[in-house]
Amino acid sequence: MVEVGIIGIDFGSTMLRFIRLYGPLALLLFVFLETSMLFPFFPSEVVVPAAAALLISDPLSFVVFVAAATVGGTVGAFVPYYAFRGPGSRGLGRLRDRINVSEDTIDRGRRWFHRWGASSVFWGRFLPALRSVVSIPAALAGMTRLRFGVYTAAGTVLFYAAVGALVYYGRQRSLFAAVWTAAVDQPLVTAVIVLAAVTVGLWVVQRSRQGEERY
């Protein structure tokens, strides 16, 4: 375990140097490799916030950061999806042996997927333990490519937007002070955001309760 941790830290330092040199392109590659599950020891919880601190300096760089991470995460998620999709998939099925994941991890992802349905592909992108592995039970359950892609992209863009915003605003002022100031200065925008979040949440809960929906 100590050796694994050391490898992860060393790799994280290397990736941060790579991101410092090559910017959003390096971030895209990192997120792709992490989400594809082709390589182990990717400490994303350390690398991604640090990458946000390096890359985000204004609203435009924030958009570039989110876009690069979203593209890498969404494309990468299709690697385990196709690898485990079954005999009907083409090309990527032979990559299954390259994906380093234990049966226990797959079983945990399968239980999560069966409990929450297709929406777990969306919510799983926010959880470190499920962000990558949730692609496997989605594939095994026969979830359609379109729905998988939409749910993955939506969850991925929101996750990296949240990380980027927390890092960007958090280093400028107190996070709570920033949120409070924004809420006071822009009450209409705040109300719209809250309403949209509640609407999406209720919709996801409703979809989750169906349980046995068609994937």
GROMACS .gro file of C-alpha atoms in nm:
model
  215
    1MET     CA    1   0.000   0.000   0.000
    2VAL     CA    2   0.286   0.240   0.081
    3GLU     CA    3   0.449   0.162  -0.253
    4VAL     CA    4   0.121   0.227  -0.437
    5GLY     CA    5   0.084   0.559  -0.256
    6ILE     CA    6   0.438   0.662  -0.347
    7ILE     CA    7   0.379   0.572  -0.711
    8GLY     CA    8   0.059   0.774  -0.711
    9ILE     CA    9   0.230   1.080  -0.559
   10ASP     CA   10   0.522   1.056  -0.803
   11PHE     CA   11   0.288   1.022  -1.097
   12GLY     CA   12   0.078   1.313  -0.970
   13SER     CA   13   0.386   1.535  -0.954
   14THR     CA   14   0.486   1.430  -1.304
   15MET     CA   15   0.138   1.502  -1.440
   16LEU     CA   16   0.134   1.847  -1.279
   17ARG     CA   17   0.465   1.930  -1.446
   18PHE     CA   18   0.322   1.802  -1.773
   19ILE     CA   19   0.009   2.015  -1.727
   20ARG     CA   20   0.221   2.318  -1.647
   21LEU     CA   21   0.407   2.269  -1.976
   22TYR     CA   22   0.124   2.170  -2.210
   23GLY     CA   23  -0.182   2.321  -2.043
   24PRO     CA   24  -0.537   2.203  -2.120
   25LEU     CA   25  -0.416   1.940  -2.368
   26ALA     CA   26  -0.227   1.762  -2.089
   27LEU     CA   27  -0.534   1.788  -1.864
   28LEU     CA   28  -0.748   1.631  -2.136
   29LEU     CA   29  -0.502   1.343  -2.170
   30PHE     CA   30  -0.485   1.290  -1.795
   31VAL     CA   31  -0.863   1.280  -1.750
   32PHE     CA   32  -0.895   1.045  -2.047
   33LEU     CA   33  -0.639   0.802  -1.904
   34GLU     CA   34  -0.801   0.811  -1.560
   35THR     CA   35  -1.157   0.760  -1.685
   36SER     CA   36  -1.060   0.492  -1.936
   37MET     CA   37  -0.913   0.285  -1.649
   38LEU     CA   38  -0.624   0.179  -1.871
   39PHE     CA   39  -0.363   0.288  -1.617
   40PRO     CA   40  -0.364   0.257  -1.235
   41PHE     CA   41  -0.252   0.500  -0.963
   42PHE     CA   42  -0.411   0.815  -1.101
   43PRO     CA   43  -0.461   1.048  -0.800
   44SER     CA   44  -0.725   1.268  -0.963
   45GLU     CA   45  -0.841   1.414  -0.632
   46VAL     CA   46  -0.495   1.572  -0.604
   47VAL     CA   47  -0.414   1.642  -0.969
   48VAL     CA   48  -0.742   1.799  -1.085
   49PRO     CA   49  -0.771   2.073  -0.818
   50ALA     CA   50  -0.400   2.150  -0.860
   51ALA     CA   51  -0.448   2.164  -1.237
   52ALA     CA   52  -0.739   2.403  -1.188
   53ALA     CA   53  -0.516   2.628  -0.979
   54LEU     CA   54  -0.255   2.624  -1.256
   55LEU     CA   55  -0.484   2.671  -1.555
   56ILE     CA   56  -0.771   2.893  -1.438
   57SER     CA   57  -0.702   3.266  -1.417
   58ASP     CA   58  -1.014   3.422  -1.573
   59PRO     CA   59  -1.358   3.319  -1.709
   60LEU     CA   60  -1.219   3.216  -2.049
   61SER     CA   61  -0.955   2.989  -1.898
   62PHE     CA   62  -1.227   2.844  -1.673
   63VAL     CA   63  -1.431   2.748  -1.982
   64VAL     CA   64  -1.122   2.596  -2.147
   65PHE     CA   65  -1.044   2.396  -1.832
   66VAL     CA   66  -1.397   2.256  -1.808
   67ALA     CA   67  -1.412   2.182  -2.182
   68ALA     CA   68  -1.080   1.995  -2.184
   69ALA     CA   69  -1.170   1.788  -1.879
   70THR     CA   70  -1.519   1.714  -2.012
   71VAL     CA   71  -1.391   1.592  -2.348
   72GLY     CA   72  -1.125   1.375  -2.184
   73GLY     CA   73  -1.367   1.232  -1.928
   74THR     CA   74  -1.648   1.163  -2.172
   75VAL     CA   75  -1.432   1.001  -2.439
   76GLY     CA   76  -1.240   0.804  -2.176
   77ALA     CA   77  -1.562   0.669  -2.025
   78PHE     CA   78  -1.648   0.501  -2.354
   79VAL     CA   79  -1.336   0.280  -2.334
   80PRO     CA   80  -1.461   0.057  -2.046
   81TYR     CA   81  -1.815   0.095  -2.178
   82TYR     CA   82  -1.725  -0.063  -2.512
   83ALA     CA   83  -1.476  -0.306  -2.359
   84PHE     CA   84  -1.748  -0.461  -2.140
   85ARG     CA   85  -2.043  -0.414  -2.370
   86GLY     CA   86  -2.036  -0.771  -2.492
   87PRO     CA   87  -1.995  -0.952  -2.822
   88GLY     CA   88  -2.195  -0.688  -3.006
   89SER     CA   89  -1.925  -0.425  -2.955
   90ARG     CA   90  -1.650  -0.379  -3.208
   91GLY     CA   91  -1.285  -0.290  -3.176
   92LEU     CA   92  -1.250  -0.212  -2.805
   93GLY     CA   93  -1.361  -0.547  -2.665
   94ARG     CA   94  -1.002  -0.672  -2.662
   95LEU     CA   95  -0.908  -0.390  -2.424
   96ARG     CA   96  -1.094  -0.561  -2.140
   97ASP     CA   97  -0.778  -0.737  -2.022
   98ARG     CA   98  -0.596  -0.402  -2.010
   99ILE     CA   99  -0.846  -0.247  -1.770
  100ASN     CA  100  -0.712  -0.293  -1.419
  101VAL     CA  101  -1.023  -0.334  -1.203
  102SER     CA  102  -1.111  -0.594  -0.943
  103GLU     CA  103  -1.426  -0.805  -0.942
  104ASP     CA  104  -1.523  -0.652  -0.607
  105THR     CA  105  -1.509  -0.307  -0.759
  106ILE     CA  106  -1.721  -0.417  -1.054
  107ASP     CA  107  -1.973  -0.580  -0.820
  108ARG     CA  108  -1.997  -0.261  -0.615
  109GLY     CA  109  -2.059  -0.059  -0.930
  110ARG     CA  110  -2.316  -0.313  -1.047
  111ARG     CA  111  -2.508  -0.291  -0.718
  112TRP     CA  112  -2.506   0.088  -0.737
  113PHE     CA  113  -2.630   0.078  -1.096
  114HIS     CA  114  -2.906  -0.171  -1.023
  115ARG     CA  115  -3.022   0.034  -0.726
  116TRP     CA  116  -3.029   0.375  -0.891
  117GLY     CA  117  -3.071   0.283  -1.257
  118ALA     CA  118  -2.928   0.473  -1.550
  119SER     CA  119  -2.906   0.798  -1.352
  120SER     CA  120  -2.614   0.647  -1.159
  121VAL     CA  121  -2.402   0.717  -1.468
  122PHE     CA  122  -2.474   1.086  -1.408
  123TRP     CA  123  -2.428   1.094  -1.030
  124GLY     CA  124  -2.136   0.851  -1.040
  125ARG     CA  125  -1.921   1.113  -1.210
  126PHE     CA  126  -1.920   1.309  -0.883
  127LEU     CA  127  -1.798   1.018  -0.669
  128PRO     CA  128  -1.431   0.909  -0.674
  129ALA     CA  129  -1.518   0.545  -0.611
  130LEU     CA  130  -1.760   0.531  -0.905
  131ARG     CA  131  -1.645   0.797  -1.151
  132SER     CA  132  -1.476   0.546  -1.381
  133VAL     CA  133  -1.614   0.206  -1.281
  134VAL     CA  134  -1.979   0.301  -1.333
  135SER     CA  135  -1.918   0.269  -1.708
  136ILE     CA  136  -1.881  -0.109  -1.668
  137PRO     CA  137  -2.223  -0.195  -1.515
  138ALA     CA  138  -2.384   0.047  -1.759
  139ALA     CA  139  -2.231  -0.152  -2.044
  140LEU     CA  140  -2.323  -0.488  -1.892
  141ALA     CA  141  -2.682  -0.370  -1.847
  142GLY     CA  142  -2.705  -0.278  -2.214
  143MET     CA  143  -2.749   0.096  -2.163
  144THR     CA  144  -2.775   0.268  -2.499
  145ARG     CA  145  -2.479   0.463  -2.631
  146LEU     CA  146  -2.676   0.785  -2.662
  147ARG     CA  147  -2.809   0.783  -2.307
  148PHE     CA  148  -2.473   0.676  -2.168
  149GLY     CA  149  -2.298   0.958  -2.354
  150VAL     CA  150  -2.549   1.224  -2.248
  151TYR     CA  151  -2.547   1.122  -1.881
  152THR     CA  152  -2.168   1.095  -1.879
  153ALA     CA  153  -2.113   1.432  -2.044
  154ALA     CA  154  -2.366   1.605  -1.816
  155GLY     CA  155  -2.217   1.464  -1.497
  156THR     CA  156  -1.861   1.525  -1.614
  157VAL     CA  157  -1.911   1.888  -1.712
  158LEU     CA  158  -2.086   1.967  -1.383
  159PHE     CA  159  -1.819   1.792  -1.176
  160TYR     CA  160  -1.526   1.973  -1.336
  161ALA     CA  161  -1.712   2.303  -1.340
  162ALA     CA  162  -1.769   2.266  -0.966
  163VAL     CA  163  -1.402   2.180  -0.901
  164GLY     CA  164  -1.283   2.469  -1.116
  165ALA     CA  165  -1.519   2.717  -0.952
  166LEU     CA  166  -1.426   2.607  -0.601
  167VAL     CA  167  -1.055   2.646  -0.672
  168TYR     CA  168  -1.087   2.974  -0.863
  169TYR     CA  169  -1.315   3.155  -0.622
  170GLY     CA  170  -1.178   2.986  -0.313
  171ARG     CA  171  -0.829   3.130  -0.361
  172GLN     CA  172  -0.965   3.480  -0.415
  173ARG     CA  173  -1.188   3.501  -0.111
  174SER     CA  174  -1.369   3.289   0.140
  175LEU     CA  175  -1.592   3.044  -0.048
  176PHE     CA  176  -1.890   3.114   0.173
  177ALA     CA  177  -1.837   3.488   0.140
  178ALA     CA  178  -1.822   3.454  -0.238
  179VAL     CA  179  -2.143   3.252  -0.250
  180TRP     CA  180  -2.322   3.492  -0.018
  181THR     CA  181  -2.208   3.797  -0.216
  182ALA     CA  182  -2.320   3.641  -0.543
  183ALA     CA  183  -2.657   3.549  -0.394
  184VAL     CA  184  -2.713   3.902  -0.263
  185ASP     CA  185  -2.589   4.083  -0.573
  186GLN     CA  186  -2.766   3.858  -0.823
  187PRO     CA  187  -3.087   3.732  -0.655
  188LEU     CA  188  -3.260   3.653  -0.985
  189VAL     CA  189  -2.969   3.447  -1.114
  190THR     CA  190  -2.943   3.270  -0.780
  191ALA     CA  191  -3.315   3.186  -0.785
  192VAL     CA  192  -3.289   3.047  -1.139
  193ILE     CA  193  -2.988   2.832  -1.045
  194VAL     CA  194  -3.159   2.697  -0.735
  195LEU     CA  195  -3.480   2.625  -0.927
  196ALA     CA  196  -3.285   2.448  -1.203
  197ALA     CA  197  -3.093   2.240  -0.947
  198VAL     CA  198  -3.413   2.139  -0.767
  199THR     CA  199  -3.582   2.052  -1.098
  200VAL     CA  200  -3.291   1.837  -1.212
  201GLY     CA  201  -3.271   1.671  -0.871
  202LEU     CA  202  -3.642   1.584  -0.869
  203TRP     CA  203  -3.620   1.451  -1.223
  204VAL     CA  204  -3.321   1.230  -1.139
  205VAL     CA  205  -3.493   1.099  -0.826
  206GLN     CA  206  -3.804   1.017  -1.027
  207ARG     CA  207  -3.598   0.834  -1.287
  208SER     CA  208  -3.406   0.648  -1.016
  209ARG     CA  209  -3.722   0.520  -0.851
  210GLN     CA  210  -3.827   0.347  -1.167
  211GLY     CA  211  -3.542   0.103  -1.101
  212GLU     CA  212  -3.616  -0.133  -1.384
  213GLU     CA  213  -3.636   0.129  -1.657
  214ARG     CA  214  -3.511   0.045  -2.005
  215TYR     CA  215  -3.146   0.139  -2.032
   0.00000   0.00000   0.00000
